[in-house]
PDB file of C-alpha atoms in Angstrom:
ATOM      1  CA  UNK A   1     -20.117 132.827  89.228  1.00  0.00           C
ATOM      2  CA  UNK A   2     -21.099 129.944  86.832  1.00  0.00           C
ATOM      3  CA  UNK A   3     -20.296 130.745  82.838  1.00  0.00           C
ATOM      4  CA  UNK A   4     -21.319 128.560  79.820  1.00  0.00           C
ATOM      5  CA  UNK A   5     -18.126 126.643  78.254  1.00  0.00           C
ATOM      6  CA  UNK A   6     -18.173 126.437  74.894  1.00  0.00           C
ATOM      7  CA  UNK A   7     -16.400 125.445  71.683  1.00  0.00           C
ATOM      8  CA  UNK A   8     -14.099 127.130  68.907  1.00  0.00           C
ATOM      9  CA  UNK A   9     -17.079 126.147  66.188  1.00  0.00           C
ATOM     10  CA  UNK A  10     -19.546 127.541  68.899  1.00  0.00           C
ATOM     11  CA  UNK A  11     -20.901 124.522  70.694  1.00  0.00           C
ATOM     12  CA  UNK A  12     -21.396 123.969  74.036  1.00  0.00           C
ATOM     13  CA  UNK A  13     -19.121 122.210  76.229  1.00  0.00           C
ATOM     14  CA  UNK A  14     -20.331 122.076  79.677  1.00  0.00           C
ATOM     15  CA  UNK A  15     -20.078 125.128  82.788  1.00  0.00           C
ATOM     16  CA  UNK A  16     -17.290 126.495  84.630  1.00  0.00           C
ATOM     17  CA  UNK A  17     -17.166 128.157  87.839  1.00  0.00           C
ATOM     18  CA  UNK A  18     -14.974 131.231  87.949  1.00  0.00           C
ATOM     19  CA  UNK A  19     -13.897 132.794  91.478  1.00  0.00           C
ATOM     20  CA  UNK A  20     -15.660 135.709  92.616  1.00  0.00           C
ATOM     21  CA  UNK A  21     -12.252 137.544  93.817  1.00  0.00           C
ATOM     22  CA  UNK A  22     -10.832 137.573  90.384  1.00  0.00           C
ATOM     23  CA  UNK A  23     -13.928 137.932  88.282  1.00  0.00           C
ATOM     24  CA  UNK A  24     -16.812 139.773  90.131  1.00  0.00           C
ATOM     25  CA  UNK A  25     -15.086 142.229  91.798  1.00  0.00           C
ATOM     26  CA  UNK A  26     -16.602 145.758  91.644  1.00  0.00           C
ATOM     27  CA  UNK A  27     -14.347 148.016  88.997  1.00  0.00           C
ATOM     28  CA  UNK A  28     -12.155 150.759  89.503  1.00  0.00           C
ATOM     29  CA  UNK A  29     -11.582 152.916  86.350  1.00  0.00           C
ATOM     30  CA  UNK A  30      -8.995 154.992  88.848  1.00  0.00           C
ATOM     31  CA  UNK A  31      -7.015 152.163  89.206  1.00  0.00           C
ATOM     32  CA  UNK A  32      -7.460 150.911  85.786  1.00  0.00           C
ATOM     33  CA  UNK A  33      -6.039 154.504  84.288  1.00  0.00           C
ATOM     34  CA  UNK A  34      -3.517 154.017  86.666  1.00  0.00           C
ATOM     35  CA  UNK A  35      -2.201 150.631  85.223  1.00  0.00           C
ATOM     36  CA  UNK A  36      -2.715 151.367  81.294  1.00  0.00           C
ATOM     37  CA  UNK A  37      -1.311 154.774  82.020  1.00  0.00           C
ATOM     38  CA  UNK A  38       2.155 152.651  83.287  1.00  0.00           C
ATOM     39  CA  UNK A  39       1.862 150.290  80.749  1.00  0.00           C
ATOM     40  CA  UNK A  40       2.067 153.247  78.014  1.00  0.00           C
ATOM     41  CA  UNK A  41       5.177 154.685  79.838  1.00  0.00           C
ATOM     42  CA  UNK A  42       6.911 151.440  80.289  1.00  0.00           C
ATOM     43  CA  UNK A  43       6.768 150.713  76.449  1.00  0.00           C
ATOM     44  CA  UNK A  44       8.417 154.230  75.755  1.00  0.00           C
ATOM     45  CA  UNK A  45      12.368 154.233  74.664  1.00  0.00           C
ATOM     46  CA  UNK A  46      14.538 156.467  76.686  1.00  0.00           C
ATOM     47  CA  UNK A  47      15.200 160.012  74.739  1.00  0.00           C
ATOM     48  CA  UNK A  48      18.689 160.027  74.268  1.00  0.00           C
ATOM     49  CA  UNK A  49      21.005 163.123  75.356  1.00  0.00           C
ATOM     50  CA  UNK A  50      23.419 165.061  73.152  1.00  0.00           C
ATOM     51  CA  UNK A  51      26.866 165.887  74.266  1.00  0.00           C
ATOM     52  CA  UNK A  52      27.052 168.903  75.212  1.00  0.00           C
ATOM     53  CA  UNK A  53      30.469 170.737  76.199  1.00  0.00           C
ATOM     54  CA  UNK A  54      31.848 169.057  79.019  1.00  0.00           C
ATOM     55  CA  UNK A  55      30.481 166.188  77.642  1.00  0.00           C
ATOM     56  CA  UNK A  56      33.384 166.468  74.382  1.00  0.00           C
ATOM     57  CA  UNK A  57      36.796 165.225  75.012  1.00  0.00           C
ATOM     58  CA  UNK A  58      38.768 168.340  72.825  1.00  0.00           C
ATOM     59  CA  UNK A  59      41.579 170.570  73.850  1.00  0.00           C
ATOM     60  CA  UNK A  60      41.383 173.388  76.118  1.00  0.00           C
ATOM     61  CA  UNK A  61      44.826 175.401  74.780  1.00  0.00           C
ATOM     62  CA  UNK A  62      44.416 178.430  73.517  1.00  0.00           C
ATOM     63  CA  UNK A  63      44.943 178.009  69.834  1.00  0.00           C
ATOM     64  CA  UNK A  64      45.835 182.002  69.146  1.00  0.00           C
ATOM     65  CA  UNK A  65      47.181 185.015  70.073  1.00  0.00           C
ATOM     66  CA  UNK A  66      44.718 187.347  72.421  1.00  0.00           C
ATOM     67  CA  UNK A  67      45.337 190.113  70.196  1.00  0.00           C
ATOM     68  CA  UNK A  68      46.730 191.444  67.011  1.00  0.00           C
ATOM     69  CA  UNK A  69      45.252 188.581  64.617  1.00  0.00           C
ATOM     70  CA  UNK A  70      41.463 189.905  64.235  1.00  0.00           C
ATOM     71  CA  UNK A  71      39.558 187.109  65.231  1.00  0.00           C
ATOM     72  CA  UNK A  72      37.559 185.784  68.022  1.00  0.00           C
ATOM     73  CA  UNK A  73      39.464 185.386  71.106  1.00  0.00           C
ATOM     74  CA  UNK A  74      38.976 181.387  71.165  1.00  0.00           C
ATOM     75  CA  UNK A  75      40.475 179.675  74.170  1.00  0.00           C
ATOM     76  CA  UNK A  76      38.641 175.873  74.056  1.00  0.00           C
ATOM     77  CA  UNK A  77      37.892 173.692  70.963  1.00  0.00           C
ATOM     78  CA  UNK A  78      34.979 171.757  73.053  1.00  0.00           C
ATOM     79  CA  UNK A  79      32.192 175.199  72.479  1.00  0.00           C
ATOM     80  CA  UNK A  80      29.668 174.592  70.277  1.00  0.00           C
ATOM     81  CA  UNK A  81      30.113 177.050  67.351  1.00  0.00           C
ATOM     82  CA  UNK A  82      33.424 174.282  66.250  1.00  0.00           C
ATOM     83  CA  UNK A  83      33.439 171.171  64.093  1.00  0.00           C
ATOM     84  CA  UNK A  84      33.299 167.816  67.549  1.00  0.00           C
ATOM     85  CA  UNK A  85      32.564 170.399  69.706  1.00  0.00           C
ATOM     86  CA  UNK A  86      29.410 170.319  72.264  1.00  0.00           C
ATOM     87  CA  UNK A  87      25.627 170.570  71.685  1.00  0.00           C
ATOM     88  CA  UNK A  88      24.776 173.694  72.827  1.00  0.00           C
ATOM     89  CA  UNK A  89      21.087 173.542  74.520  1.00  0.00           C
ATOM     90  CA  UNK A  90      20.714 170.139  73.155  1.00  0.00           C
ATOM     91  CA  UNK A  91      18.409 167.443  74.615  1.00  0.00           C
ATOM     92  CA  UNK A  92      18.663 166.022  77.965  1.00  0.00           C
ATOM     93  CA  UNK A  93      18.257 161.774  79.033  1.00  0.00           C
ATOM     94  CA  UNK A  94      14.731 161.311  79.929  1.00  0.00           C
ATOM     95  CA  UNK A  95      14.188 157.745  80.838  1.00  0.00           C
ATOM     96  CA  UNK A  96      10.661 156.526  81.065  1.00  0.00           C
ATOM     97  CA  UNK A  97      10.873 153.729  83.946  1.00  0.00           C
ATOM     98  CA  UNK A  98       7.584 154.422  85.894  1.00  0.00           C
ATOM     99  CA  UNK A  99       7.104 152.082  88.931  1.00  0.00           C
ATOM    100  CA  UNK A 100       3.051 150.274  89.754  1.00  0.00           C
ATOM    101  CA  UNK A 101       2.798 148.782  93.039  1.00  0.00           C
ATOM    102  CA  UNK A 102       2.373 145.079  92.177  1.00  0.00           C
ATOM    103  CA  UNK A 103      -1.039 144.964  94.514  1.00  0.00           C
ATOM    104  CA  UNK A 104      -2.154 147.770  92.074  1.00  0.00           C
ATOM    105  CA  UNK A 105      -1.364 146.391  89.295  1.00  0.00           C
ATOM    106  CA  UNK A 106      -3.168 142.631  90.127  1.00  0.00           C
ATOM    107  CA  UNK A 107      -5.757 144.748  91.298  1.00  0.00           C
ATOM    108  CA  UNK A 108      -6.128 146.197  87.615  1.00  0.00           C
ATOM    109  CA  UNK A 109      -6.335 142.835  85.949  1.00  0.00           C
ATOM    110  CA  UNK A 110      -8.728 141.706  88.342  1.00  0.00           C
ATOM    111  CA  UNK A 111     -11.009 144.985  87.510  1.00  0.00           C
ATOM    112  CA  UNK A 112     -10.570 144.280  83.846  1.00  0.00           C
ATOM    113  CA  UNK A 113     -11.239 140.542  84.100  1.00  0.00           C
ATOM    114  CA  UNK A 114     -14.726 141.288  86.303  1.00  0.00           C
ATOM    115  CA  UNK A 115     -15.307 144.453  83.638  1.00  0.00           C
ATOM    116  CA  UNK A 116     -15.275 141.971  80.872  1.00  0.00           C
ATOM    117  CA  UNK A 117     -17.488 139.518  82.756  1.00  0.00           C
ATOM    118  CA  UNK A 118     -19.893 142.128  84.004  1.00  0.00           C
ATOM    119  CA  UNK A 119     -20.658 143.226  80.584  1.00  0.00           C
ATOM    120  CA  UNK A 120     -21.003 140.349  79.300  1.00  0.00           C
ATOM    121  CA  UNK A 121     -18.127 140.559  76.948  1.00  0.00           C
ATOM    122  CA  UNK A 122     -16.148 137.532  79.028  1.00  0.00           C
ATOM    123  CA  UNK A 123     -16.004 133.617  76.668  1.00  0.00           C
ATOM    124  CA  UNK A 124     -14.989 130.580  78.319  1.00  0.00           C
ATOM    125  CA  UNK A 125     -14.036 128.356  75.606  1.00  0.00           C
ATOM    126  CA  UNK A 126     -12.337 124.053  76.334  1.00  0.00           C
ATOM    127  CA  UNK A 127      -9.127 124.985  74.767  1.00  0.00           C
ATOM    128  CA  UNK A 128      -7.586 126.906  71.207  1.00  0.00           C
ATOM    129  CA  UNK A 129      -6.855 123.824  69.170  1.00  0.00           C
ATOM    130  CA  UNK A 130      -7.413 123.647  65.669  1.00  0.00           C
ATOM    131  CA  UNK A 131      -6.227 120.354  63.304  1.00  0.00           C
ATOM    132  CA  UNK A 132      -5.367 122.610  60.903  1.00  0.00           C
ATOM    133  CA  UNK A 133      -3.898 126.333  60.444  1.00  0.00           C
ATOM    134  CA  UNK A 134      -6.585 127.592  58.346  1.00  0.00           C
ATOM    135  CA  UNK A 135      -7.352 131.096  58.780  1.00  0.00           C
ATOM    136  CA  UNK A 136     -10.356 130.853  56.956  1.00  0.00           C
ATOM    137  CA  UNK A 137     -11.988 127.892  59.058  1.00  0.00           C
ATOM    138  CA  UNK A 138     -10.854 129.821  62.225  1.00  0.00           C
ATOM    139  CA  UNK A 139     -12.726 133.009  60.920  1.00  0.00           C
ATOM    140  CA  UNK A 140     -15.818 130.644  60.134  1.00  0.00           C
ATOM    141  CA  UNK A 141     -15.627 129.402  63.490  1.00  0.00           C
ATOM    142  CA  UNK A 142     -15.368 132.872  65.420  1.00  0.00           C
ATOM    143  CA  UNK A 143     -18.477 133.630  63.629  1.00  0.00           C
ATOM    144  CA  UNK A 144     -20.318 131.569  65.053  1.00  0.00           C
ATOM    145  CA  UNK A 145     -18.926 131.902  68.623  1.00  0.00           C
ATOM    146  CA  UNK A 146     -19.335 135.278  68.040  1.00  0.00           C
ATOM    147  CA  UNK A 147     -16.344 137.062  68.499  1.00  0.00           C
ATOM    148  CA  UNK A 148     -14.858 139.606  65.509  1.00  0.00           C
ATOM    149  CA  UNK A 149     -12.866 141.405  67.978  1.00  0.00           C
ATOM    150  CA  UNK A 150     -11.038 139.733  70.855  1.00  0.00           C
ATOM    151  CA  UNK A 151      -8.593 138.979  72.915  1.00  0.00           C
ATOM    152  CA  UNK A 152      -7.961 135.312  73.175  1.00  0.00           C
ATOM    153  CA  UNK A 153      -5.875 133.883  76.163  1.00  0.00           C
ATOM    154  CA  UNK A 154      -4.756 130.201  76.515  1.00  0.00           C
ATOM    155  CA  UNK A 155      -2.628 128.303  79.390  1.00  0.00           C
ATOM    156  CA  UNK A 156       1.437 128.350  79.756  1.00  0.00           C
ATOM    157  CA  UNK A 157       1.884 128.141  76.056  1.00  0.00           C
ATOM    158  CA  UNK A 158      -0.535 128.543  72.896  1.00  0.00           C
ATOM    159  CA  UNK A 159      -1.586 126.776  70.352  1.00  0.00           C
ATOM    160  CA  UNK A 160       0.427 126.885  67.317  1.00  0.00           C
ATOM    161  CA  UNK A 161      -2.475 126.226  64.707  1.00  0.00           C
ATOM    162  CA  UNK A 162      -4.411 129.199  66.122  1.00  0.00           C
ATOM    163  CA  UNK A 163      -1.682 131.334  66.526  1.00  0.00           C
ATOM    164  CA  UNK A 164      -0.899 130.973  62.557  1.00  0.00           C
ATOM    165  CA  UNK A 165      -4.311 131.035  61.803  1.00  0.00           C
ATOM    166  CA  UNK A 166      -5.237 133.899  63.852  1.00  0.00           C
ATOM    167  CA  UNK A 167      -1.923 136.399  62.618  1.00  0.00           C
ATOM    168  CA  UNK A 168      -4.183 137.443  59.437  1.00  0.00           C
ATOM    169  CA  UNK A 169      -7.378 138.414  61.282  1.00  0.00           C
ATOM    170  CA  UNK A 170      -8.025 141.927  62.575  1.00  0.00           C
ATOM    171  CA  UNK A 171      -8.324 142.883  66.083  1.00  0.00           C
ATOM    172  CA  UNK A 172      -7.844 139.158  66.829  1.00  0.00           C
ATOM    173  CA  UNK A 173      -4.504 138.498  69.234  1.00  0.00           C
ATOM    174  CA  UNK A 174      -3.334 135.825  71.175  1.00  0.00           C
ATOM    175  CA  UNK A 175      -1.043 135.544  74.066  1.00  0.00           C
ATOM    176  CA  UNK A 176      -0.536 133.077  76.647  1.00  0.00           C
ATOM    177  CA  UNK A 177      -2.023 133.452  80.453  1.00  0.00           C
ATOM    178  CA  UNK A 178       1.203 135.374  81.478  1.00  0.00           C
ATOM    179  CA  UNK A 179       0.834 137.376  79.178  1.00  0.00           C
ATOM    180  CA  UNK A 180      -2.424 138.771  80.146  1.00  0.00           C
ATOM    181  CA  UNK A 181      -2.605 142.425  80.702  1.00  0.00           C
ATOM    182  CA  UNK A 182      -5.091 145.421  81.091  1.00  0.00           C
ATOM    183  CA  UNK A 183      -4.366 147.230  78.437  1.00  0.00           C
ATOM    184  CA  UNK A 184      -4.889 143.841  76.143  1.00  0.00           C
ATOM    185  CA  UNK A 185      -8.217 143.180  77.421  1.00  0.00           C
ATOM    186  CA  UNK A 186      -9.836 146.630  77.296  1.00  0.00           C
ATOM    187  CA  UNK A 187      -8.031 147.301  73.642  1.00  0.00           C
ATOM    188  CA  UNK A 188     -10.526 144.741  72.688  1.00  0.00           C
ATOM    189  CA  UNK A 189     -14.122 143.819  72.512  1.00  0.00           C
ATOM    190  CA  UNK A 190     -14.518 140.482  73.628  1.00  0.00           C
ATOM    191  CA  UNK A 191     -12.305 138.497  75.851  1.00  0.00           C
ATOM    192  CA  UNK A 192     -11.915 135.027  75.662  1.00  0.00           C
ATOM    193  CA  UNK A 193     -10.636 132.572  77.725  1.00  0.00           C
ATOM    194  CA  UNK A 194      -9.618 128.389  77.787  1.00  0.00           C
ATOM    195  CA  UNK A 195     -10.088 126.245  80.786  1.00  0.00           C
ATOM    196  CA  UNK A 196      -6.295 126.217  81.622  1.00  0.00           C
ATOM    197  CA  UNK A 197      -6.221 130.195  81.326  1.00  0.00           C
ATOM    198  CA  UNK A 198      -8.673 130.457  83.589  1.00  0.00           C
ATOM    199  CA  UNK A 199      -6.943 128.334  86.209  1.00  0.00           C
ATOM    200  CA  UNK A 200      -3.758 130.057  85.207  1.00  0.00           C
ATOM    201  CA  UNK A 201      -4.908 133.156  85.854  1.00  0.00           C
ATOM    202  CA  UNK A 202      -6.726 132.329  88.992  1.00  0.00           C
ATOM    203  CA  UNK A 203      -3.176 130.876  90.238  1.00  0.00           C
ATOM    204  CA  UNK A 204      -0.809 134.174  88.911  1.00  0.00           C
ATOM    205  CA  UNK A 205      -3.274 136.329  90.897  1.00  0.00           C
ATOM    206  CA  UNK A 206      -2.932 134.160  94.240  1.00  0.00           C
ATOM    207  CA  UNK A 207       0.440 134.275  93.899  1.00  0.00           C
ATOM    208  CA  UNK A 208       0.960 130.735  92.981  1.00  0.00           C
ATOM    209  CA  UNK A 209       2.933 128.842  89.534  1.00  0.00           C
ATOM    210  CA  UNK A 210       0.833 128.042  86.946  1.00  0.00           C
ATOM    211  CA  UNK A 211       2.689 124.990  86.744  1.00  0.00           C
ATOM    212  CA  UNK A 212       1.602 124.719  90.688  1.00  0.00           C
ATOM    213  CA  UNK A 213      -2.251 125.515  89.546  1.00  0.00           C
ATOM    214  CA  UNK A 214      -2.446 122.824  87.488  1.00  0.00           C
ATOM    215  CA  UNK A 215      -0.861 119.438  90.102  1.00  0.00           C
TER     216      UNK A 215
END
């Protein structure tokens, strides 16, 4: 499929042609649930456990007589009703370490890549530079590219200028081509990509280097 490249300010800087496997494939919303689903569990911290009683290093002597002194008939130091003794019915590890497939999940960047295209909510822009780090000039710019909410994606690394520019604006974000990921793109109106992130991402999803992609 052939897409219009254009410019930061909005100008028009020639055509691309973007593959049909990683761009006009038919999508899944089963398999895209699947992959922001795993991205939401991989980003969770593991629940930490309390020690419970044979978790606490204390003495098991018995500490009084079994009868004649009126109190409880304590024989370990470790139960929980003591000062450093154990949890009783605390919490238990749960470790949120959920494994994708990896075919799945280039599958689900693939179906939100062609999503994006297919609703015409996919920019191809030259590249990200700006002379200056102006937030204000980049907002005047996105205005007239169109684009108040997006997800911008350059090559290996990204532009410093736009990545200062761009901290202050809302719903605008910024991350290089490997860091491209579902949830990213749909958490966002508009996607836009450079030349090199489109060649990038063409190359991660065939399995080659971007640094291979572009000799």
């Amino acid at each position: 499929m052939k897409v219009e490249v254009k410019t930061l300010a909005g100008g028009t800087a020639g055509e691309l042609e973007l593959p049909d496997s990683v761009f006009a494939i038919e999508p899944r919303a089963d398999i895209l649930h699947r992959v922001v689903t795993w991205q939401l569990e991989k980003r969770r911290g593991t629940a930490r456990a309390a020690r419970e009683r044979s978790d606490v290093d204390r003495t098991g002597k018995k500490f009084g007589r079994q009868k004649g002194s009126g109190a409880a008939r304590h024989g370990n130091r470790a139960a929980p009703q003591f000062i450093g003794g154990g949890k009783a019915h605390g919490p238990r590890r749960r470790d949120f370490d959920p494994a994708l497939n990896k075919k799945i999940r280039a599958l689900g960047l693939k179906c939100a890549l062609s999503a994006k295209a297919r609703d015409g909510k996919l920019v191809v822009v030259d590249n990200l530079a700006l002379e200056a780090a102006k937030t204000k000039l980049l907002k005047e710019g996105l205005e007239k590219l169109g684009v108040a909410n997006g997800l911008f994606v350059d090559g290996i690394a990204v532009d410093v200028n736009f990545a200062l520019a761009s901290r202050n604006l809302y719903k605008v974000d910024v991350l290089p081509a490997v860091g491209a990921n579902v949830y990213d793109i749909l958490n966002h109106d508009h996607l836009v990509l450079t030349r090199a992130a489109v060649e990038a991402l063409e190359a991660r999803l065939a399995g080659r280097s971007a640094v291979q992609a572009e000799a």
